[in-house]
Amino acid sequence: MKRILVVDDDKDILNILKLVLNMNGFDVMVTPNGEEALAKSVSYSPQLVLLDVFLSGTDGRDICNILKNNPSTKDIPVVMFSAHSNMQDILQDCNADDFIAKPFDIAALVEKINLHLETQS
């Protein structure tokens, strides 16, 4: 089962994504905390990180940059998500692998996740 780490400071979004992604056959770990996401990205060994851009505390772009600059996590695909509309700037700021805008269609999100997991294999 493919492991996905979801990071968002909105607990409702975390609960919904965990439920929906579990129903689509993924093993999902969630955290509302950016610093905790860094530790879990090593201990949980996710095959993909779904990361909100704007987190309280540490910014999602900073988390993404740390993941992409760490030799043990640099190859994990990171899909950023946000209501912010300037996707190109966000992707450039943090070397994320992809972006999906909030509110997102669940089917489109699952398709994007599967695409990254297939290309990773």
Coordinates of C-alpha atoms in Angstrom, one line a residue:
M1 CA 0.0 0.0 0.0
K2 CA 1.4 3.4 -1.0
R3 CA 2.1 5.8 1.9
I4 CA 1.0 9.5 1.7
L5 CA 1.9 12.1 4.3
V6 CA -0.7 15.0 4.3
V7 CA 0.3 18.3 6.0
D8 CA -2.4 21.0 6.5
D9 CA -3.2 23.1 9.6
D10 CA -6.9 22.7 8.8
K11 CA -8.0 19.6 10.8
D12 CA -11.2 19.3 8.7
I13 CA -9.2 19.1 5.5
L14 CA -6.9 16.5 7.2
N15 CA -9.8 14.4 8.2
I16 CA -11.5 14.5 4.8
L17 CA -8.3 13.8 2.9
K18 CA -7.4 10.9 5.2
L19 CA -10.8 9.3 4.7
V20 CA -10.9 9.8 1.0
L21 CA -7.4 8.7 0.4
N22 CA -7.9 5.6 2.6
M23 CA -11.0 4.8 0.6
N24 CA -8.8 5.0 -2.6
G25 CA -6.3 2.4 -1.2
F26 CA -3.6 4.6 0.3
D27 CA -2.0 4.4 3.7
V28 CA -2.3 8.0 5.0
M29 CA -0.6 9.8 7.9
V30 CA -1.7 13.4 8.6
T31 CA -0.2 16.2 10.6
P32 CA -1.2 19.8 11.1
N33 CA 2.4 20.7 12.0
G34 CA 5.1 21.6 9.6
E35 CA 8.0 20.7 11.9
E36 CA 6.4 17.3 12.7
A37 CA 6.0 16.8 8.9
L38 CA 9.8 16.8 8.6
A39 CA 10.2 14.1 11.2
K40 CA 7.4 12.0 9.8
S41 CA 8.9 12.3 6.3
V42 CA 11.8 10.3 7.6
S43 CA 10.1 7.9 10.1
Y44 CA 7.0 7.1 8.0
S45 CA 8.8 7.0 4.7
P46 CA 6.0 8.3 2.5
Q47 CA 6.0 7.8 -1.2
L48 CA 4.4 11.2 -1.6
V49 CA 3.8 14.3 0.5
L50 CA 0.7 16.4 0.0
L51 CA 1.6 19.8 1.6
D52 CA -0.4 23.0 2.1
V53 CA 1.5 26.1 1.1
F54 CA 0.3 28.3 4.0
L55 CA 0.7 26.7 7.3
S56 CA 0.7 28.3 10.7
G57 CA 4.2 28.3 12.1
T58 CA 6.5 27.0 9.4
D59 CA 5.5 27.9 5.8
G60 CA 4.8 24.9 3.5
R61 CA 7.3 26.3 1.0
D62 CA 10.1 26.1 3.6
I63 CA 9.1 22.5 4.5
C64 CA 9.2 21.6 0.8
N65 CA 12.7 23.2 0.4
I66 CA 14.0 21.3 3.4
L67 CA 12.6 18.0 2.1
K68 CA 14.1 18.7 -1.4
N69 CA 17.5 19.6 0.0
N70 CA 17.7 16.5 2.3
P71 CA 19.4 13.5 0.6
S72 CA 17.1 11.1 2.4
T73 CA 13.8 12.8 1.3
K74 CA 14.8 14.7 -1.9
D75 CA 13.2 12.1 -4.2
I76 CA 9.8 12.0 -2.5
P77 CA 7.3 13.8 -4.8
V78 CA 5.8 16.8 -3.1
V79 CA 2.4 18.1 -4.3
M80 CA 1.6 21.5 -2.9
F81 CA -1.9 22.7 -2.5
S82 CA -3.4 26.1 -1.8
A83 CA -6.2 28.6 -2.5
H84 CA -3.4 30.9 -3.8
S85 CA -3.7 31.1 -7.5
N86 CA -0.1 31.7 -8.6
M87 CA 1.1 28.1 -9.1
Q88 CA 4.2 28.9 -11.0
D89 CA 5.7 31.1 -8.3
I90 CA 4.9 28.5 -5.6
L91 CA 6.5 25.7 -7.6
Q92 CA 9.6 27.8 -8.3
D93 CA 9.9 29.0 -4.7
C94 CA 10.1 25.5 -3.3
N95 CA 11.0 23.0 -6.0
A96 CA 7.7 21.2 -5.5
D97 CA 6.9 18.4 -8.0
D98 CA 3.3 19.6 -8.6
F99 CA 0.5 21.9 -7.4
I100 CA -3.3 21.6 -7.1
A101 CA -5.5 24.5 -6.3
K102 CA -8.0 24.6 -3.4
P103 CA -10.8 23.8 -3.5
F104 CA -9.8 20.7 -5.5
D105 CA -11.8 18.0 -7.1
I106 CA -11.1 14.7 -5.2
A107 CA -10.9 12.7 -8.4
A108 CA -8.4 15.1 -9.9
L109 CA -6.3 14.9 -6.7
V110 CA -6.3 11.1 -6.7
E111 CA -5.4 11.1 -10.4
K112 CA -2.5 13.5 -9.7
I113 CA -1.3 11.4 -6.8
N114 CA -1.4 8.2 -8.9
L115 CA 0.5 9.9 -11.7
H116 CA 3.3 10.8 -9.4
L117 CA 3.4 7.4 -7.7
E118 CA 3.5 5.6 -11.1
T119 CA 6.4 7.8 -12.4
Q120 CA 8.2 7.2 -9.1
S121 CA 8.1 3.4 -9.3

